[in-house]
Tab-separated table of C-alpha atoms and ligand atoms in Angstrom:
chain	number	residue	atom	x	y	z
A	1	UNK	CA	119.625	134.166	79.865
A	2	UNK	CA	116.520	133.818	82.062
A	3	UNK	CA	117.230	133.879	85.785
A	4	UNK	CA	115.710	131.198	87.975
A	5	UNK	CA	112.809	132.359	90.180
A	6	UNK	CA	114.764	132.762	93.436
A	7	UNK	CA	111.696	131.762	95.456
A	8	UNK	CA	111.746	128.268	94.008
A	9	UNK	CA	115.275	127.840	95.281
A	10	UNK	CA	113.911	128.412	98.807
A	11	UNK	CA	111.906	125.163	98.719
A	12	UNK	CA	114.031	122.583	100.553
A	13	UNK	CA	112.859	119.547	98.575
A	14	UNK	CA	110.336	118.266	96.055
A	15	UNK	CA	106.588	118.432	96.568
A	16	UNK	CA	105.465	115.912	99.201
A	17	UNK	CA	103.158	113.652	97.213
A	18	UNK	CA	105.410	112.908	94.204
A	19	UNK	CA	108.078	112.052	96.801
A	20	UNK	CA	105.694	109.525	98.396
A	21	UNK	CA	105.096	108.009	94.945
A	22	UNK	CA	108.834	107.914	94.287
A	23	UNK	CA	109.460	105.979	97.507
A	24	UNK	CA	106.565	103.636	96.760
A	25	UNK	CA	108.053	102.928	93.314
A	26	UNK	CA	111.506	102.321	94.805
A	27	UNK	CA	109.969	99.791	97.209
A	28	UNK	CA	108.129	98.111	94.326
A	29	UNK	CA	111.349	97.914	92.300
A	30	UNK	CA	113.115	96.320	95.265
A	31	UNK	CA	110.210	93.886	95.859
A	32	UNK	CA	108.606	93.252	92.464
A	33	UNK	CA	106.378	90.510	93.941
A	34	UNK	CA	104.898	92.789	96.622
A	35	UNK	CA	101.300	93.974	96.365
A	36	UNK	CA	101.738	97.453	97.779
A	37	UNK	CA	98.611	99.031	99.256
A	38	UNK	CA	98.406	102.801	99.086
A	39	UNK	CA	96.873	104.581	102.066
A	40	UNK	CA	99.182	107.512	101.349
A	41	UNK	CA	97.928	110.109	98.895
A	42	UNK	CA	94.282	110.952	99.483
A	43	UNK	CA	93.146	109.686	96.121
A	44	UNK	CA	89.598	108.434	95.533
A	45	UNK	CA	89.225	104.850	94.325
A	46	UNK	CA	85.526	104.126	93.821
A	47	UNK	CA	83.862	104.605	90.417
A	48	UNK	CA	81.646	107.586	89.692
A	49	UNK	CA	78.004	106.842	90.445
A	50	UNK	CA	75.761	105.924	87.466
A	51	UNK	CA	73.777	109.159	87.773
A	52	UNK	CA	76.885	111.337	87.391
A	53	UNK	CA	78.380	109.090	84.716
A	54	UNK	CA	75.189	109.412	82.652
A	55	UNK	CA	75.183	113.207	82.975
A	56	UNK	CA	78.817	113.347	81.835
A	57	UNK	CA	78.182	110.968	78.920
A	58	UNK	CA	75.123	112.944	77.818
A	59	UNK	CA	77.075	116.212	77.950
A	60	UNK	CA	79.946	114.661	75.969
A	61	UNK	CA	77.554	113.352	73.328
A	62	UNK	CA	75.913	116.763	73.107
A	63	UNK	CA	79.278	118.236	72.219
A	64	UNK	CA	79.237	116.093	69.074
A	65	UNK	CA	76.019	117.665	67.816
A	66	UNK	CA	75.595	121.093	66.292
A	67	UNK	CA	72.754	122.020	68.644
A	68	UNK	CA	74.565	120.669	71.726
A	69	UNK	CA	78.052	122.000	71.069
A	70	UNK	CA	79.458	124.844	73.179
A	71	UNK	CA	82.871	126.502	73.185
A	72	UNK	CA	84.374	128.798	75.814
A	73	UNK	CA	81.943	129.527	78.604
A	74	UNK	CA	81.943	132.185	81.309
A	75	UNK	CA	85.178	131.931	83.295
A	76	UNK	CA	83.089	131.989	86.483
A	77	UNK	CA	81.173	128.833	85.519
A	78	UNK	CA	77.604	127.932	84.540
A	79	UNK	CA	75.066	130.216	86.166
A	80	UNK	CA	72.987	127.137	86.996
A	81	UNK	CA	75.918	125.473	88.783
A	82	UNK	CA	76.817	128.599	90.727
A	83	UNK	CA	73.188	128.840	91.823
A	84	UNK	CA	73.004	125.185	92.777
A	85	UNK	CA	76.203	125.351	94.849
A	86	UNK	CA	74.841	128.421	96.682
A	87	UNK	CA	71.494	126.724	97.312
A	88	UNK	CA	72.392	123.096	98.036
A	89	UNK	CA	75.733	123.503	99.786
A	90	UNK	CA	75.368	126.925	101.423
A	91	UNK	CA	71.645	127.078	102.060
A	92	UNK	CA	71.625	130.387	100.159
A	93	UNK	CA	73.707	132.210	102.775
A	94	UNK	CA	76.013	133.024	99.861
A	95	UNK	CA	74.980	134.611	96.585
A	96	UNK	CA	75.543	132.709	93.277
A	97	UNK	CA	77.555	135.738	92.060
A	98	UNK	CA	80.019	135.093	94.898
A	99	UNK	CA	80.624	131.505	93.724
A	100	UNK	CA	83.359	131.067	91.095
A	101	UNK	CA	83.539	127.569	89.641
A	102	UNK	CA	86.998	126.167	88.881
A	103	UNK	CA	89.079	123.103	88.068
A	104	UNK	CA	89.686	122.315	91.758
A	105	UNK	CA	90.605	123.616	95.179
A	106	UNK	CA	94.360	123.173	94.781
A	107	UNK	CA	94.401	125.268	91.609
A	108	UNK	CA	92.278	127.930	93.331
A	109	UNK	CA	94.664	128.083	96.282
A	110	UNK	CA	97.496	128.766	93.806
A	111	UNK	CA	95.524	131.501	92.079
A	112	UNK	CA	94.559	133.069	95.421
A	113	UNK	CA	98.262	133.260	96.233
A	114	UNK	CA	98.693	135.172	92.982
A	115	UNK	CA	95.854	137.477	94.054
A	116	UNK	CA	97.500	138.399	97.365
A	117	UNK	CA	101.084	138.379	96.115
A	118	UNK	CA	104.482	138.566	97.761
A	119	UNK	CA	103.654	141.191	100.378
A	120	UNK	CA	100.940	139.213	102.148
A	121	UNK	CA	101.974	137.903	105.551
A	122	UNK	CA	100.779	134.381	106.213
A	123	UNK	CA	99.667	132.142	109.096
A	124	UNK	CA	99.057	128.413	108.660
A	125	UNK	CA	97.910	125.510	110.765
A	126	UNK	CA	100.859	123.240	111.507
A	127	UNK	CA	100.534	120.546	110.194
A	128	UNK	CA	98.635	121.475	107.032
A	129	UNK	CA	98.148	120.661	103.342
A	130	UNK	CA	101.565	121.567	101.856
A	131	UNK	CA	100.179	123.815	99.099
A	132	UNK	CA	99.452	126.637	101.573
A	133	UNK	CA	103.130	127.029	102.474
A	134	UNK	CA	104.813	125.852	99.268
A	135	UNK	CA	102.571	128.046	97.097
A	136	UNK	CA	103.254	131.019	99.384
A	137	UNK	CA	106.980	130.355	99.002
A	138	UNK	CA	106.691	130.407	95.218
A	139	UNK	CA	105.009	133.836	95.199
A	140	UNK	CA	107.667	135.143	97.590
A	141	UNK	CA	105.507	135.612	100.685
A	142	UNK	CA	107.447	133.526	103.216
A	143	UNK	CA	111.068	134.585	103.668
A	144	UNK	CA	113.775	131.921	103.864
A	145	UNK	CA	113.621	128.369	105.156
A	146	UNK	CA	115.136	127.829	108.601
A	147	UNK	CA	116.602	124.329	108.492
A	148	UNK	CA	116.865	124.019	112.287
A	149	UNK	CA	113.201	124.868	112.845
A	150	UNK	CA	111.967	123.331	109.591
A	151	UNK	CA	109.970	126.537	109.150
A	152	UNK	CA	109.964	129.634	106.931
A	153	UNK	CA	110.966	132.755	108.812
A	154	UNK	CA	108.075	134.837	107.464
A	155	UNK	CA	105.284	132.352	108.186
A	156	UNK	CA	103.401	132.075	111.480
A	157	UNK	CA	102.874	128.374	112.274
A	158	UNK	CA	99.862	127.587	114.485
A	159	UNK	CA	100.806	124.283	116.097
A	160	UNK	CA	97.852	121.866	116.127
A	161	UNK	CA	98.628	119.050	118.538
A	162	UNK	CA	96.769	116.597	120.788
A	163	UNK	CA	97.593	118.971	123.685
A	164	UNK	CA	95.453	121.774	122.210
A	165	UNK	CA	92.939	119.362	120.698
A	166	UNK	CA	94.259	120.388	117.270
A	167	UNK	CA	92.851	123.888	117.635
A	168	UNK	CA	95.374	126.650	118.414
A	169	UNK	CA	94.147	129.554	120.516
A	170	UNK	CA	93.298	132.328	117.986
A	171	UNK	CA	94.181	134.901	120.656
A	172	UNK	CA	97.841	133.922	120.142
A	173	UNK	CA	97.702	134.841	116.452
A	174	UNK	CA	99.769	137.824	115.382
A	175	UNK	CA	98.043	140.086	112.850
A	176	UNK	CA	98.819	138.445	109.505
A	177	UNK	CA	97.180	139.333	106.195
A	178	UNK	CA	96.160	135.743	105.486
A	179	UNK	CA	95.219	132.795	107.691
A	180	UNK	CA	94.998	129.404	105.975
A	181	UNK	CA	92.550	127.210	107.844
A	182	UNK	CA	91.341	123.767	106.806
A	183	UNK	CA	88.392	122.022	108.489
A	184	UNK	CA	87.937	119.060	108.407
A	185	UNK	CA	91.668	119.237	108.594
A	186	UNK	CA	94.113	117.514	106.351
A	187	UNK	CA	96.112	115.758	107.813
A	188	UNK	CA	94.866	115.612	111.440
A	189	UNK	CA	91.209	114.895	110.654
A	190	UNK	CA	90.193	117.441	113.323
A	191	UNK	CA	87.065	119.534	112.764
A	192	UNK	CA	86.645	122.968	114.358
A	193	UNK	CA	83.431	123.566	116.311
A	194	UNK	CA	81.200	126.603	115.715
A	195	UNK	CA	82.568	128.271	118.858
A	196	UNK	CA	86.140	127.694	117.737
A	197	UNK	CA	85.475	129.111	114.278
A	198	UNK	CA	83.663	132.063	115.844
A	199	UNK	CA	86.775	132.794	117.922
A	200	UNK	CA	88.907	132.589	114.777
A	201	UNK	CA	86.569	134.891	112.851
A	202	UNK	CA	86.535	137.421	115.701
A	203	UNK	CA	90.339	137.532	115.782
A	204	UNK	CA	90.543	137.800	111.996
A	205	UNK	CA	88.163	140.767	112.043
A	206	UNK	CA	90.053	142.432	114.883
A	207	UNK	CA	93.385	141.938	113.054
A	208	UNK	CA	91.873	142.662	109.630
A	209	UNK	CA	93.129	139.307	108.389
A	210	UNK	CA	91.548	137.280	105.605
A	211	UNK	CA	90.868	133.603	106.362
A	212	UNK	CA	91.341	131.276	103.390
A	213	UNK	CA	89.081	128.471	104.548
A	214	UNK	CA	89.550	125.106	102.845
A	215	UNK	CA	86.405	122.984	103.161
A	216	UNK	CA	87.406	120.294	100.636
A	217	UNK	CA	86.383	117.579	103.122
A	218	UNK	CA	83.212	119.161	104.547
A	219	UNK	CA	80.866	116.456	103.174
A	220	UNK	CA	82.728	114.045	105.472
A	221	UNK	CA	81.351	115.765	108.563
A	222	UNK	CA	78.886	113.323	110.116
A	223	UNK	CA	78.191	115.264	113.340
A	224	UNK	CA	75.307	117.687	112.575
A	225	UNK	CA	76.549	120.124	115.251
A	226	UNK	CA	79.835	120.769	113.424
A	227	UNK	CA	80.025	123.608	110.862
A	228	UNK	CA	80.585	122.627	107.222
A	229	UNK	CA	81.348	126.127	106.016
A	230	UNK	CA	82.973	129.213	107.499
A	231	UNK	CA	79.906	131.116	106.299
A	232	UNK	CA	77.830	129.435	109.018
A	233	UNK	CA	79.699	131.778	111.376
A	234	UNK	CA	78.516	135.352	112.038
A	235	UNK	CA	80.986	137.905	110.737
A	236	UNK	CA	82.735	135.518	108.307
A	237	UNK	CA	81.461	137.404	105.282
A	238	UNK	CA	83.727	140.330	106.224
A	239	UNK	CA	86.874	138.215	106.658
A	240	UNK	CA	86.825	134.923	104.753
A	241	UNK	CA	87.108	133.253	101.376
A	242	UNK	CA	86.188	129.578	101.092
A	243	UNK	CA	87.756	127.092	98.657
A	244	UNK	CA	86.078	123.761	98.088
A	245	UNK	CA	85.833	120.843	95.720
A	246	UNK	CA	83.889	117.989	94.155
A	247	UNK	CA	87.039	115.806	94.318
A	248	UNK	CA	86.538	113.939	97.540
A	249	UNK	CA	82.730	113.629	97.915
A	250	UNK	CA	81.980	112.406	94.368
A	251	UNK	CA	85.347	111.149	93.146
A	252	UNK	CA	86.219	114.054	90.837
A	253	UNK	CA	89.936	113.923	91.796
A	254	UNK	CA	90.809	113.183	88.171
A	255	UNK	CA	87.712	114.777	86.651
A	256	UNK	CA	88.464	118.207	88.206
A	257	UNK	CA	85.808	120.583	89.525
A	258	UNK	CA	85.850	122.958	92.484
A	259	UNK	CA	84.860	126.460	93.478
A	260	UNK	CA	85.588	129.454	95.680
A	261	UNK	CA	83.151	131.651	97.557
A	262	UNK	CA	84.297	135.259	97.857
A	263	UNK	CA	81.712	137.428	99.680
A	264	UNK	CA	80.883	140.875	98.348
A	265	UNK	CA	81.538	142.443	101.766
A	266	UNK	CA	85.205	141.365	101.799
A	267	UNK	CA	87.429	144.338	100.974
A	268	UNK	CA	91.097	145.238	100.781
A	269	UNK	CA	92.612	147.975	102.940
A	270	UNK	CA	91.786	150.580	100.246
A	271	UNK	CA	88.142	149.480	100.078
A	272	UNK	CA	88.401	147.570	96.778
A	273	UNK	CA	86.166	144.485	96.898
A	274	UNK	CA	88.321	141.343	96.906
A	275	UNK	CA	85.720	139.727	94.626
A	276	UNK	CA	86.448	142.350	91.969
A	277	UNK	CA	90.166	141.456	91.876
A	278	UNK	CA	89.494	137.721	92.248
A	279	UNK	CA	87.225	137.943	89.224
A	280	UNK	CA	89.984	139.827	87.370
A	281	UNK	CA	92.525	137.103	88.196
A	282	UNK	CA	90.159	134.301	87.203
A	283	UNK	CA	89.157	135.907	83.913
A	284	UNK	CA	92.826	136.548	83.120
A	285	UNK	CA	94.547	133.281	84.008
A	286	UNK	CA	91.674	130.758	83.946
A	287	UNK	CA	89.422	129.868	81.028
A	288	UNK	CA	86.547	128.229	82.841
A	289	UNK	CA	85.976	124.682	84.069
A	290	UNK	CA	85.184	122.080	81.399
A	291	UNK	CA	81.588	122.484	80.266
A	292	UNK	CA	81.167	118.688	80.173
A	293	UNK	CA	82.360	118.345	83.767
A	294	UNK	CA	80.116	121.149	84.988
A	295	UNK	CA	77.149	119.013	83.882
A	296	UNK	CA	78.559	116.317	86.164
A	297	UNK	CA	78.637	118.872	88.985
A	298	UNK	CA	74.993	119.759	88.351
A	299	UNK	CA	74.054	116.073	88.516
A	300	UNK	CA	76.039	115.657	91.757
A	301	UNK	CA	73.896	118.363	93.367
A	302	UNK	CA	70.447	117.179	92.365
A	303	UNK	CA	68.455	114.962	94.728
A	304	UNK	CA	69.782	111.670	93.384
A	305	UNK	CA	73.340	113.020	93.140
A	306	UNK	CA	73.292	114.194	96.757
A	307	UNK	CA	71.943	110.825	97.940
A	308	UNK	CA	74.700	109.033	96.027
A	309	UNK	CA	77.275	111.456	97.433
A	310	UNK	CA	76.213	110.453	100.947
A	311	UNK	CA	76.704	106.793	100.002
A	312	UNK	CA	80.184	107.413	98.598
A	313	UNK	CA	81.187	109.379	101.689
A	314	UNK	CA	79.661	106.670	103.924
A	315	UNK	CA	81.738	104.009	102.181
A	316	UNK	CA	85.028	105.834	102.789
A	317	UNK	CA	84.028	106.602	106.384
A	318	UNK	CA	83.495	102.859	106.978
A	319	UNK	CA	87.069	102.428	105.723
A	320	UNK	CA	88.174	105.069	108.217
A	321	UNK	CA	86.455	103.183	111.056
A	322	UNK	CA	88.245	99.959	110.055
A	323	UNK	CA	91.643	101.682	110.069
A	324	UNK	CA	90.929	103.329	113.411
A	325	UNK	CA	89.828	100.040	114.967
A	326	UNK	CA	93.011	98.382	113.714
A	327	UNK	CA	95.222	101.120	115.182
A	328	UNK	CA	93.273	100.935	118.459
A	329	UNK	CA	93.873	97.155	118.574
A	330	UNK	CA	97.559	97.770	117.968
A	331	UNK	CA	97.631	100.273	120.835
A	332	UNK	CA	98.539	103.142	118.501
A	333	UNK	CA	97.042	106.436	119.679
A	334	UNK	CA	95.152	107.931	116.761
A	335	UNK	CA	92.999	110.941	115.973
A	336	UNK	CA	90.545	112.020	113.262
A	337	UNK	CA	88.714	109.529	111.051
A	338	UNK	CA	85.295	110.351	112.552
A	339	UNK	CA	84.340	113.416	110.528
A	340	UNK	CA	87.187	113.255	108.022
A	341	UNK	CA	88.741	110.638	105.742
A	342	UNK	CA	92.169	110.852	107.408
A	343	UNK	CA	93.491	109.121	110.518
A	344	UNK	CA	96.427	110.760	112.263
A	345	UNK	CA	98.457	108.086	114.058
A	346	UNK	CA	100.912	109.015	116.798
A	347	UNK	CA	104.283	107.319	117.221
A	348	UNK	CA	105.774	109.435	120.033
A	349	UNK	CA	109.514	109.953	119.866
A	350	UNK	CA	109.808	108.464	116.363
A	351	UNK	CA	110.798	110.225	113.162
A	352	UNK	CA	107.742	110.150	110.922
A	353	UNK	CA	109.771	109.364	107.775
A	354	UNK	CA	111.265	106.355	109.629
A	355	UNK	CA	107.784	105.139	110.610
A	356	UNK	CA	106.629	105.651	107.008
A	357	UNK	CA	109.627	103.600	105.753
A	358	UNK	CA	109.080	100.859	108.317
A	359	UNK	CA	105.407	100.421	107.430
A	360	UNK	CA	106.202	100.483	103.709
A	361	UNK	CA	109.141	98.094	103.814
A	362	UNK	CA	107.816	95.668	106.441
A	363	UNK	CA	104.179	95.292	105.396
A	364	UNK	CA	104.005	97.102	102.039
A	365	UNK	CA	101.474	99.731	103.078
A	366	UNK	CA	102.016	103.338	102.005
A	367	UNK	CA	101.145	106.119	104.464
A	368	UNK	CA	102.155	109.791	104.514
A	369	UNK	CA	104.773	110.967	107.036
A	370	UNK	CA	103.429	113.688	109.281
A	371	UNK	CA	106.565	115.825	109.018
A	372	UNK	CA	105.722	116.364	105.352
A	373	UNK	CA	102.807	118.538	106.525
A	374	UNK	CA	104.871	120.739	108.816
A	375	UNK	CA	107.158	120.483	111.851
A	376	UNK	CA	104.313	119.723	114.284
A	377	UNK	CA	103.583	116.617	112.195
A	378	UNK	CA	106.812	115.018	113.397
A	379	UNK	CA	106.078	111.715	115.167
A	380	UNK	CA	102.840	111.138	113.250
A	381	UNK	CA	101.853	109.362	110.060
A	382	UNK	CA	98.632	109.916	108.146
A	383	UNK	CA	96.450	107.044	106.936
A	384	UNK	CA	94.055	107.841	104.103
A	385	UNK	CA	90.660	106.098	104.133
A	386	UNK	CA	90.412	106.231	100.340
A	387	UNK	CA	90.753	102.665	99.056
A	388	UNK	CA	88.875	99.600	97.891
A	389	UNK	CA	87.395	97.695	100.837
A	390	UNK	CA	89.468	94.624	100.005
A	391	UNK	CA	92.669	96.695	100.196
A	392	UNK	CA	91.664	98.300	103.490
A	393	UNK	CA	90.900	94.910	105.051
A	394	UNK	CA	94.173	93.481	103.777
A	395	UNK	CA	96.085	96.553	105.023
A	396	UNK	CA	94.589	96.214	108.498
A	397	UNK	CA	95.667	92.551	108.645
A	398	UNK	CA	99.179	93.461	107.576
A	399	UNK	CA	99.503	96.394	109.977
A	400	UNK	CA	98.857	94.055	112.892
A	401	UNK	CA	102.012	92.144	111.875
A	402	UNK	CA	104.189	95.259	112.233
A	403	UNK	CA	106.997	94.993	114.744
A	404	UNK	CA	106.490	98.166	116.745
B	501	LIG	C1	97.717	114.852	95.974
B	501	LIG	C2	92.904	120.275	102.081
B	501	LIG	C3	95.189	115.127	98.878
B	501	LIG	N1	98.202	115.695	93.762
B	501	LIG	O1	91.360	117.993	94.009
B	501	LIG	P1	91.310	119.437	94.458
B	501	LIG	O2	92.331	120.273	93.759
B	501	LIG	O3	89.950	120.031	94.359
B	501	LIG	O4	91.638	119.457	96.004
B	501	LIG	C4	92.944	119.265	96.490
B	501	LIG	C5	92.982	119.459	97.949
B	501	LIG	C6	92.578	120.684	98.451
B	501	LIG	N2	92.557	120.916	99.774
B	501	LIG	C7	92.946	119.964	100.633
B	501	LIG	C8	93.388	118.728	100.165
B	501	LIG	O5	93.790	117.795	101.045
B	501	LIG	C9	93.422	118.466	98.807
B	501	LIG	C10	93.896	117.145	98.271
B	501	LIG	N3	94.892	116.550	99.057
B	501	LIG	C11	96.104	114.664	99.984
B	501	LIG	O6	96.480	113.488	99.983
B	501	LIG	O7	96.451	115.448	100.875
B	501	LIG	C12	95.733	114.830	97.523
B	501	LIG	C13	97.160	115.224	97.332
B	501	LIG	C14	97.422	115.885	94.965
B	501	LIG	C15	97.705	117.272	95.552
B	501	LIG	O8	98.822	117.697	95.643
B	501	LIG	O9	96.757	117.936	95.916
């Protein structure tokens, strides 16, 4: 009989976001009349723009014609899309051959974990998007879970707190093989400056670590001085891979399209280019992003698509400002929400699952408990700015009625 993958038994509970949905459903069952507003999972709510919708419809129609039909494509994605990502999003500091198109950043993170395997030592920001740790657990790269610390023994947690302005000193990093780093950060909403990323890159090069840089929220950066990609930093080509996505800037959360950038200079200890093995993994376990959806990606990156992307991002950032203003009025210390679609609200001394439950059960607003993102998230809850304006306005009214 097949044995269970022992690594899966090391995960202390279910994946965070289905658990949030489960608790939301339980609340709904208990209060069938309640109109629950979800500011929990970072899920886009606004329709695709007409320009992208037309490109997708045209591509779908083409598939129904003998001269428009296409089957399997290159696993790495359309050449045109790889080129457009390199040009429009990276100002050609990366080569189209280094861009591998995919079905999303989360899926790429999982495949990167397969690339590095069980022997890779890992450092993560704490708190961080749960896939970095949970996926590392599944491939066997983390050791066992220490209940008392709420940490895995084999993972180095870089605490990101208000005290260090959500940027841990890279000089304190032990030499790990991989460093997961997300900026704009989920869940804190903090964005690293160029100087901070330079310090991180310098340490990674000294320690011969590889940074897996998640820039899924980079289009949300409004401040022109802040870096949108790790490849804006000198030396990053020798020590970083970037994962990114169309999910949040154009609403492709359910449509699915993302990419990685793996520079040619990045090598393993034995000199093998990482890109060579990454390409081998992708061609083996991935069969290419949908050809219809890739046409949507091309439309998102032409002039009209980029203008519409800015509007979509602007809309969600107005939501973020409304949530921040509400928390300010309530006297709740909060962070983020200025260059990121998440607001990180501090409830010192409180258990974040209790705060989550209180907000859900008292005013029927779903958030995400900070502890779900790592031990340093204890005492915080995350508010997502993804929502219809009407829901955000209603949520802000309700939050003010909370008995804190
Ligand atoms: C709920 C830092 C959301 N079921 O859509 P993708 O795969 O291109 O990107 C996923 C992703 C990648 N990197 C970061 C992210 O925050 C996300 C999406 N995170 C959230 O609420 O934190 C959606 C979560 C989804 C999931 O598990 O990803």
